[in-house]
XYZ file of C-alpha atoms in Angstrom:
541
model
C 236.229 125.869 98.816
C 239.486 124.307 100.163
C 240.438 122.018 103.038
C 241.396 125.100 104.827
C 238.117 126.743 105.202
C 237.698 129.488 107.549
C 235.242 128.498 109.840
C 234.643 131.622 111.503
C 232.437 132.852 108.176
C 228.969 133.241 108.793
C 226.588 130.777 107.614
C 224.617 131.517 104.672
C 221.487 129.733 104.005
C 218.437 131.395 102.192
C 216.113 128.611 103.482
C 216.672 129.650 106.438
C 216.404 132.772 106.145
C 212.904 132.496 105.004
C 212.144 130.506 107.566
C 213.195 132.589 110.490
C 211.402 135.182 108.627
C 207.964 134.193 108.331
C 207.554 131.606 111.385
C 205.214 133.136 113.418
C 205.725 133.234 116.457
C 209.708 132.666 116.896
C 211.321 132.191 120.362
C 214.545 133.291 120.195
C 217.088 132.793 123.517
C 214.170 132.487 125.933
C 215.830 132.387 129.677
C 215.617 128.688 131.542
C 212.363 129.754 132.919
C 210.495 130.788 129.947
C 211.444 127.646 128.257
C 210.491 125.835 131.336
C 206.940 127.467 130.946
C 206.799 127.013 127.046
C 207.157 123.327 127.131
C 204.963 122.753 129.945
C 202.147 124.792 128.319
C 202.905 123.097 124.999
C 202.154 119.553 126.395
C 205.795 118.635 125.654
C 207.346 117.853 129.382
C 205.680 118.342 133.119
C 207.740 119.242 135.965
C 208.615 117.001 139.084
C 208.218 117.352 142.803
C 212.309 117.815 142.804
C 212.055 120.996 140.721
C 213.384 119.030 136.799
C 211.574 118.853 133.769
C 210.423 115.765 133.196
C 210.488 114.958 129.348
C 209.790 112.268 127.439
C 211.301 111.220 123.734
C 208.885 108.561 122.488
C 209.845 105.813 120.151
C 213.561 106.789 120.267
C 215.606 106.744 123.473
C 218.904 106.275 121.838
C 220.899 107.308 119.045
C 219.955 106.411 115.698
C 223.524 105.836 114.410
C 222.384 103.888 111.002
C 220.272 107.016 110.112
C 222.920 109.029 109.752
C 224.339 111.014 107.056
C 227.180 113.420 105.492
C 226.269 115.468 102.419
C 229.106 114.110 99.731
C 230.387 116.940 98.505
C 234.115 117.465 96.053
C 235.133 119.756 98.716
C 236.203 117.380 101.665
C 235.087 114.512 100.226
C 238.712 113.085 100.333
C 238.969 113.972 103.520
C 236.182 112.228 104.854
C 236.573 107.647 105.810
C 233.609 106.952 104.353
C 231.311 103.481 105.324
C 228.910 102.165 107.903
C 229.733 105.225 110.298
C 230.058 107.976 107.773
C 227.542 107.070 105.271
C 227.149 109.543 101.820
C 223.882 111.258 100.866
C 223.733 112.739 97.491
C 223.782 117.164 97.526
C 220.287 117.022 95.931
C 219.234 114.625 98.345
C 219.885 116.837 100.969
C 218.325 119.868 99.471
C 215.116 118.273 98.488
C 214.820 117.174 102.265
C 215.911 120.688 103.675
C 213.200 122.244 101.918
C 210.560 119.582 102.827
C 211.878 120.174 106.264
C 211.760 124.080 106.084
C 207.933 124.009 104.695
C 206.742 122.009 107.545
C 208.307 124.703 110.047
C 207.251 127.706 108.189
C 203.841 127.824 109.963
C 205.107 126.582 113.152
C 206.015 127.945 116.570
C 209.869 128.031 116.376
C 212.785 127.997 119.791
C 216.113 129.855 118.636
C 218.804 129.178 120.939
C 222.333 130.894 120.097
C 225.739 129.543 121.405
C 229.119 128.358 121.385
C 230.706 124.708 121.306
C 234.185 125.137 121.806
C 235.389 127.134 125.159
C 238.972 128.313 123.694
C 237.902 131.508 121.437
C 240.399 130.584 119.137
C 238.603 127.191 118.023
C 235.022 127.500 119.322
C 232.195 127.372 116.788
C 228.982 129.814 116.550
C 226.105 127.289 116.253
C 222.625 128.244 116.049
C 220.079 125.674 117.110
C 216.434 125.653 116.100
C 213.891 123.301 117.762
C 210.192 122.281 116.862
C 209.813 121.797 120.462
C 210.997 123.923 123.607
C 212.205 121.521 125.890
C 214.936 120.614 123.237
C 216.084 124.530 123.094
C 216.321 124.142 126.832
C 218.693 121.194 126.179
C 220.784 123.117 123.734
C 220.658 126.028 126.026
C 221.937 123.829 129.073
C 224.170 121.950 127.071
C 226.568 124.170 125.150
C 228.106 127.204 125.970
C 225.548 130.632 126.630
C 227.572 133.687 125.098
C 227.407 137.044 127.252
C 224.742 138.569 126.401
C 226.276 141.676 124.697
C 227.361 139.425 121.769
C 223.928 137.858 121.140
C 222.749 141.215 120.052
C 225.082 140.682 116.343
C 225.069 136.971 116.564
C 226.382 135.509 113.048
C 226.182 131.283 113.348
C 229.332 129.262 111.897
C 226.734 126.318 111.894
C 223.136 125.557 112.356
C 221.216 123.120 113.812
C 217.616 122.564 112.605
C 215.849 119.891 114.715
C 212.156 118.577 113.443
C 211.242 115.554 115.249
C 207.502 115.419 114.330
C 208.461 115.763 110.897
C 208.549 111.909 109.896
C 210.317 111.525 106.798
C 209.278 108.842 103.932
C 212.401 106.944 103.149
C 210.152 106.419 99.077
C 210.484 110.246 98.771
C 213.716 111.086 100.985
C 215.959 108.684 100.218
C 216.349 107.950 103.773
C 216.446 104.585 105.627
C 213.938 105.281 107.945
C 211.529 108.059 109.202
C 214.899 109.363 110.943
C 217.124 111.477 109.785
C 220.110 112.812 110.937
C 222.482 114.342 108.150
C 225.303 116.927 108.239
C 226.757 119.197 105.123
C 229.926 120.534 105.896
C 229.460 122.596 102.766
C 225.993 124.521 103.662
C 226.942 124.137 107.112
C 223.896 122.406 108.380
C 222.972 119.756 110.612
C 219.165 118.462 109.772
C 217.359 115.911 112.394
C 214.488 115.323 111.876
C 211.894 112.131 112.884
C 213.606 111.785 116.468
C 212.960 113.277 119.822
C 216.218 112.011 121.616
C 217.591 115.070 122.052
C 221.264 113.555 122.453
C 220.969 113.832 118.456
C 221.959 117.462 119.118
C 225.030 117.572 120.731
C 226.465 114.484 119.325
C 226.072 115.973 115.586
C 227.943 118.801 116.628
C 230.370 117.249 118.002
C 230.906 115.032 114.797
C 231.392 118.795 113.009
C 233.763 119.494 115.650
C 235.496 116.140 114.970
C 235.910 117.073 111.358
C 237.045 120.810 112.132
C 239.283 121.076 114.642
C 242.071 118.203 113.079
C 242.437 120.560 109.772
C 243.432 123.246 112.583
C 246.092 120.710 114.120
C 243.627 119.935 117.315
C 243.089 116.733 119.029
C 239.097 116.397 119.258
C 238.800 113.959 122.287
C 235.302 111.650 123.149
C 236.421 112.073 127.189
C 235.936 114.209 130.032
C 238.370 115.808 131.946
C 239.091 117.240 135.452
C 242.269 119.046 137.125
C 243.639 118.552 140.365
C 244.855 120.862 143.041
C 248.201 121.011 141.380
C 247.088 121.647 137.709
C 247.591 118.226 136.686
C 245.081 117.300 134.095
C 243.526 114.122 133.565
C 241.274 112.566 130.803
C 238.690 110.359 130.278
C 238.486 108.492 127.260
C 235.246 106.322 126.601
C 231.709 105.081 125.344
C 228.809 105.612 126.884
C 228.331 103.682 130.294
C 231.599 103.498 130.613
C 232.076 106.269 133.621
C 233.302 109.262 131.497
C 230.616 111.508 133.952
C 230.629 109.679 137.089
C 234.165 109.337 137.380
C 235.220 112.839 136.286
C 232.828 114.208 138.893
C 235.467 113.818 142.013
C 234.993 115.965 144.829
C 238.417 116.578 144.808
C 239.613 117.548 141.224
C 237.589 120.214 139.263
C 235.548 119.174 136.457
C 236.573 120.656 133.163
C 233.464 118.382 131.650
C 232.301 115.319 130.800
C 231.802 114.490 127.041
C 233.865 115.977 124.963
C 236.970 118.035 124.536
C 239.814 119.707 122.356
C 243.787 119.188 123.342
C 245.595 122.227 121.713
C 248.991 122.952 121.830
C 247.968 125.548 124.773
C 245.528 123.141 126.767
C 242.673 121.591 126.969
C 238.896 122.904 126.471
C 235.825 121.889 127.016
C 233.070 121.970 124.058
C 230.051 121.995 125.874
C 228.362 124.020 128.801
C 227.085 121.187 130.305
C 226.692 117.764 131.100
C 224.141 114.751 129.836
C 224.624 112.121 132.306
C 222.959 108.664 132.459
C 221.016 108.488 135.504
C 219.388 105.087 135.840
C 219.984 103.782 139.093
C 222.212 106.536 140.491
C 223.463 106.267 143.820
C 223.517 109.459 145.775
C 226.331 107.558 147.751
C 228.479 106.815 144.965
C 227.187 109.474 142.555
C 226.777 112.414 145.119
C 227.256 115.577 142.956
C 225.312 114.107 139.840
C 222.431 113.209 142.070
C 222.345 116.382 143.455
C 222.177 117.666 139.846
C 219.200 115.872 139.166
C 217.208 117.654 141.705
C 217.159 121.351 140.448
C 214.935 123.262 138.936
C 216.588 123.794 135.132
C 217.830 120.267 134.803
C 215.966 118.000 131.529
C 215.235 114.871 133.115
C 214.984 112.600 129.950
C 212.685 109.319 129.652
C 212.738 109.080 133.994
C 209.767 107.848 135.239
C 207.892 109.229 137.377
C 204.363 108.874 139.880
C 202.158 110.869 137.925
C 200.428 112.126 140.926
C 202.964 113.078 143.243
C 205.125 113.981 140.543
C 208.163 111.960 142.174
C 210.615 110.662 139.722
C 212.170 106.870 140.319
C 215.948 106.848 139.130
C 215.976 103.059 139.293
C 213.033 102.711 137.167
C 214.220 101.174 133.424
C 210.552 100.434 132.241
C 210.890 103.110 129.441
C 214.904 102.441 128.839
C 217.965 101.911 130.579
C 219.205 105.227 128.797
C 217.248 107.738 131.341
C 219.456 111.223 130.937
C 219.681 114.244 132.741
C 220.885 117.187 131.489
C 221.846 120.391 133.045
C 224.416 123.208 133.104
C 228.083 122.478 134.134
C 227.844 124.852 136.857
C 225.423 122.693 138.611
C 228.550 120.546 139.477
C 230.178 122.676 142.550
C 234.000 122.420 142.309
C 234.288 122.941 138.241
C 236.519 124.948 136.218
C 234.412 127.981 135.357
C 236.342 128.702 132.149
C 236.334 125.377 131.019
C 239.415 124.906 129.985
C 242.827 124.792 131.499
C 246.470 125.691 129.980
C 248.185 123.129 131.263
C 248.281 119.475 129.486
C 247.425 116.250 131.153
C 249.633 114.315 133.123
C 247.638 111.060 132.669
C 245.422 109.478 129.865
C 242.384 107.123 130.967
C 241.029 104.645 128.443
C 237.846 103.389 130.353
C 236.466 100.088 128.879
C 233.185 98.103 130.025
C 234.117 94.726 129.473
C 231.247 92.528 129.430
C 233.333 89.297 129.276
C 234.971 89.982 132.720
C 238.173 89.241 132.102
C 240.566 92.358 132.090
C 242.069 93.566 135.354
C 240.382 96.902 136.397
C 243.629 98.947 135.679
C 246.791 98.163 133.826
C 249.754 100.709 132.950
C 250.106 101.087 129.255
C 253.304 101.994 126.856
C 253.040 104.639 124.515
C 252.694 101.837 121.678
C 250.261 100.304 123.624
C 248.202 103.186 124.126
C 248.415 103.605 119.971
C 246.951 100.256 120.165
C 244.276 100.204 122.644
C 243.160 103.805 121.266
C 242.711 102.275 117.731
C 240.779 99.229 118.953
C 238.798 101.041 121.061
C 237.406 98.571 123.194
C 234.381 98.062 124.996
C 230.453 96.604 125.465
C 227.476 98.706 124.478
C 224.912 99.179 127.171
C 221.378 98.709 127.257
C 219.587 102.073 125.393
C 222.250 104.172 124.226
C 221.513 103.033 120.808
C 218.747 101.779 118.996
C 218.093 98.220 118.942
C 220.446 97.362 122.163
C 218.798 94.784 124.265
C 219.501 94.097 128.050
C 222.747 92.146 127.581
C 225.627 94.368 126.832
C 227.165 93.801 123.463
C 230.809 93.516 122.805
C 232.185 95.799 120.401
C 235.356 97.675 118.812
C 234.642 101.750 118.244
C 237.826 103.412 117.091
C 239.174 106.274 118.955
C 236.401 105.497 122.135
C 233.856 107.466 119.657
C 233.938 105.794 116.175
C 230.297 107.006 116.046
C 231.160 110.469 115.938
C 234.707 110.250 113.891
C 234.959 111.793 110.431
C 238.395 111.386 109.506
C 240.203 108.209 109.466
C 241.023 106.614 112.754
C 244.863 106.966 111.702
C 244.344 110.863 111.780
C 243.058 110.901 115.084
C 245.393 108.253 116.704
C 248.587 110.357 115.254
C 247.323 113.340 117.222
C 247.322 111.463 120.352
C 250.914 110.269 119.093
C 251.867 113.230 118.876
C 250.372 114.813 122.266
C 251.558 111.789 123.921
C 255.743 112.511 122.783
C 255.204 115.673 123.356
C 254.115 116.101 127.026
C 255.138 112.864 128.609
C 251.534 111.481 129.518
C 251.367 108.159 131.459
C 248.504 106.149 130.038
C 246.343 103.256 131.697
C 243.182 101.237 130.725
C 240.815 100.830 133.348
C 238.035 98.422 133.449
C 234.732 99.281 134.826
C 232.869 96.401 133.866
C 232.703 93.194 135.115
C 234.663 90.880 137.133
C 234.111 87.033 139.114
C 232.712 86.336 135.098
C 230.975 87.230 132.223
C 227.714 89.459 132.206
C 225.082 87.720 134.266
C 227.764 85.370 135.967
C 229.917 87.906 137.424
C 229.433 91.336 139.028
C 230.166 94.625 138.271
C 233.331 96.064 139.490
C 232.727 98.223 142.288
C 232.634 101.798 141.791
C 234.565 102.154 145.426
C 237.482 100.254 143.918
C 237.925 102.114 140.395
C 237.616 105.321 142.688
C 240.611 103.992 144.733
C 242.648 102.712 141.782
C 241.852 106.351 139.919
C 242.990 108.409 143.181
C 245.952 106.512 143.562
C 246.713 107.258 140.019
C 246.309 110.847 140.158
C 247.730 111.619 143.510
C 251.202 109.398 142.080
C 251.118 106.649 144.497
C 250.288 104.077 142.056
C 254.378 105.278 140.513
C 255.911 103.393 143.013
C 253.843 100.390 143.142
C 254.877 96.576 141.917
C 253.483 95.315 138.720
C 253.187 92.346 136.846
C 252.999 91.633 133.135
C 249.731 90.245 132.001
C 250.177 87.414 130.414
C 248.070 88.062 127.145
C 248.469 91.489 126.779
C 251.410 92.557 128.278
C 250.360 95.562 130.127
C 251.479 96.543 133.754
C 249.166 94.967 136.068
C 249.293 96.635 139.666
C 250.099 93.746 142.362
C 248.596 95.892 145.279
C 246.677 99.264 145.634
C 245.706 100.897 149.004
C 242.030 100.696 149.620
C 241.972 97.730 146.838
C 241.380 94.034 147.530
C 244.327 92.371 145.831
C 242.066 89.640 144.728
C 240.261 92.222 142.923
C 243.507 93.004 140.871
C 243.877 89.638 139.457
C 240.662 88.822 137.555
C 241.932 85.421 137.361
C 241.619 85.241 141.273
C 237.274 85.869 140.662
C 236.356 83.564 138.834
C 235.007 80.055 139.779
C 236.943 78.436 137.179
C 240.405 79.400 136.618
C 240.544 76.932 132.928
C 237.136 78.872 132.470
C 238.783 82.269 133.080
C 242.006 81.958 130.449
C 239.241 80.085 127.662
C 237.443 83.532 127.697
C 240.859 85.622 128.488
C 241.913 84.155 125.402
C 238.876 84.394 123.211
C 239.264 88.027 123.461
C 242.345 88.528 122.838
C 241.063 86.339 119.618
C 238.978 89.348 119.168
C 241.411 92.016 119.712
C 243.416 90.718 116.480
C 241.050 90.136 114.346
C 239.455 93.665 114.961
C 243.490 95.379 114.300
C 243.364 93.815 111.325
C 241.107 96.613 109.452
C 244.112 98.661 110.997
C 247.342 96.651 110.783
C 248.342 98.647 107.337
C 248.244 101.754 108.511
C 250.408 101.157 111.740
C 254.058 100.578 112.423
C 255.306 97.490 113.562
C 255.765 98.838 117.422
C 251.925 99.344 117.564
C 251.482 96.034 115.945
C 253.710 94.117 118.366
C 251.609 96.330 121.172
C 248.558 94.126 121.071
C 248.009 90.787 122.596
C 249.255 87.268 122.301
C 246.951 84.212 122.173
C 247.874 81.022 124.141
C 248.815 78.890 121.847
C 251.821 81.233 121.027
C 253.175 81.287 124.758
């Protein structure tokens, strides 16, 4: 098999096979409402006075990114930047735990759910997902894309998805690290999970397929959402979780192309999912208005929200089970979206939203091409409480390449050429925005109001922010804005929020610090324009 695999093959797996051939009984593409039924009759979610399914994941509210896996196979194992993010599981590894896997379903009730990820037919992937439990078939059902029902009849999956979270494995007999397991073989073309109920495990692994697909077939896979405005100009979205990606996407006055994850083309952008999984602890139905209202329907997965178990009323600001509560449900749940879920025309401007925890970058700053290389690379930003395992309350500062290291299978470099390449080609303008904190650090400060990075976003996209003054930052050397309609200009100098001004460039500079020792995994593979991009310390002022 070569690096230029055709994708569109079906899957062949006789372990499969089997299975789907004996399991007794065997769901397959049950409508919202049957699955609804099916996992309230199984015990496995209830449903609230609002008209969601409440569902809860147990032990694991997060990701379980140190229990993952790729199969190490000759075939793209070159192509593959292996380490802590991509770590290598022997073939026979693999096998041994499929069938262990495939034994314990054979006897079990079993959810088949057939789809697409990928809305452009010339890059989308079949995937077939098969779930233990039925509430997680409803998630891959809302989630990706639902073909027309004429072409489930002769369905042939690219990929499958086998999910087994009761199935606990035994890290003495697996191999594994833990009783989790999430591990993907680009070679069988299977992702296993097994020992977690978080059902973000799903759509993340494929997107870490499409992440290793779509840049042999010259595409830019994208961790961002994306929206278009009345004109066709496109905008992205580029961040980690908690950063805004959903909330600030979802603008009553732009269509939403999604919110997670995308492909940029030479003929557009498109969306790879159906739907949306959007954090929902403490949302605002002021702020958050179309999101909230998303919550509320009957079809919508609410995921680890608490609620009064005998009016069945759910409490958004409730984090006693985790900060990470989710809601999932179909894109067009969202009113003004792009029903095709894609668009042909190429951005006009390229977000990088960071949450920084340290409070000390402005909340928007104009970037240069070679600072966009830069930022893109460093990928900077704080984890938030529950997205992954083992987060505590305070959000931790960290460096994920490409806004979605997690998910990336190729070297950064690969990736961050694309977006050199997209950038020369159409003319983007690129800015950072900060949506984290500001007056000081985490549990000094405050967060940065969600009015204010509206403001600063709309007078992006509309153009008026073209015309304004800047200033260059003194570290960094972005484009600060001096003034913003509907913006405090205090707000646009950091500096201006905190207490202590000495205070303010100590922990300015200690990130910067941080910045440059984090390029330097990268400095090698960079020119000297993206080099020269990143900040300066002040001691070399």
């Amino acid at each position: 098999m070569s690096m230029h695999t055709d994708w569109t093959t079906e899957v062949n797996n006789t372990e499969i096979d089997i299975l789907l051939g004996h399991a007794a009984p065997l769901y397959h593409n049950l409508s919202v409402a049957s699955l609804v039924e099916h996992a309230i009759r199984n015990g496995e979610a209830l449903l609230a006075s609002n008209g969601a399914l409440v569902a809860a994941t147990g032990q694991y509210t997060g990701r379980s990114p140190k229990d993952k896996f790729i199969v190490r196979r000759p075939e793209y194992d070159s192509a593959i930047d292996w380490g802590a993010v991509n770590q290598p599981m022997a073939p026979e590894v693999f096998e041994r735990l499929l069938l262990r896997v495939t034994a314990y379903l054979a006897n079990r009730p079993l959810y088949v759910q057939d789809c697409y990820a990928g809305a452009d037919p010339r890059y989308r992937l079949k995937v077939r997902v098969i779930n233990e439990m039925a509430w997680h078939n409803l998630f891959a059902k809302q989630l990706f894309i639902r073909p027309p029902r004429e072409e489930l009849a002769d369905f042939r999956p690219n990929f499958l998805v086998l999910h087994a979270p009761n199935f606990k494995t035994d890290p003495a007999i697996d191999g594994t690290r833990s009783e989790v397991v999430v591990a993907l073989d680009f070679v069988r073309r299977i992702v296993l999970i097994a020992g977690t109920a978080y059902a973000g495990e799903i759509k993340k692994s494929i997107f870490t397929v499409l992440n290793f697909i779509l840049p042999l077939q010259g595409v830019f896979p994208m961790h961002c959402s994306a929206n278009v405005g009345a004109r066709g100009d496109v905008a992205l979205f580029f961040g980690l979780s908690g950063t805004g990606k959903t909330t600030l996407s979802a603008d009553p006055h732009r269509r939403l192309i999604g919110d997670d994850e995308h492909g940029w083309s030479d003929e557009g952008v498109f969306n790879f999912e159906g739907g949306c999984y959007a954090k929902v602890i403490r949302l605002s139905p002021e702020a958050e208005p179309q999101i909230y209202a998303a919550t509320q329907r009957f079809g919508t997965i609410l995921e680890n929200v608490v609620y009064d178990p005998t009016s069945r009323s759910v409490d958004l600001n409730d984090d006693t089970i985790t900060e990470n509560t989710r809601a999932s449900y179909p894109l067009d749940f969202i009113p003004n979206v792009v029903p095709e879920k894609m668009t042909r025309t190429h951005p006009e401007n390229v977000i990088f939203l960071t949450c920084d925890a340290s409070g000390v970058l402005p909340p928007i700053a104009r970037l240069s091409p070679q600072q966009a290389m830069y930022h893109f690379i460093s990928g900077y930003t704080s984890k938030i409480a529950g997205t992954e395992v083992g987060l505590g309350i305070e959000p931790q500062i960290t460096f994920s390449a490409c806004f979605g290291a997690p998910f990336m299978v190729h070297h950064p470099y690969r990736y961050a050429d694309l977006l050199r390449q997209k950038l020369a080609r159409y003319g983007c303008s690129c800015w950072l925005v900060n949506t984290g904190w500001t007056g000081g650090s985490f549990g000094v400060g405050k967060r940065i109001s969600i009015r204010h990075t509206r403001a600063l976003l709309s007078a992006v996209l509309d153009g008026r922010l073209k015309d304004a003054r800047f200033r260059p930052d003194r570290l960094f050397g972005f484009d600060v804005p001096t003034s913003c309609p509907d913006v405090p200009v205090e707000i646009l100098d950091p500096a201006n929020s905190w207490a202590n001004r000495d205070e303010y460039w100590k922990r300015y500079d200690a990130l910067a610090a941080r910045f440059t020792e984090n390029f330097k995994l990268f400095a090698a593979g960079v020119t000297d324009e993206v080099l020269q991009a990143g900040p300066k310390r002040l001691s070399q002022l």
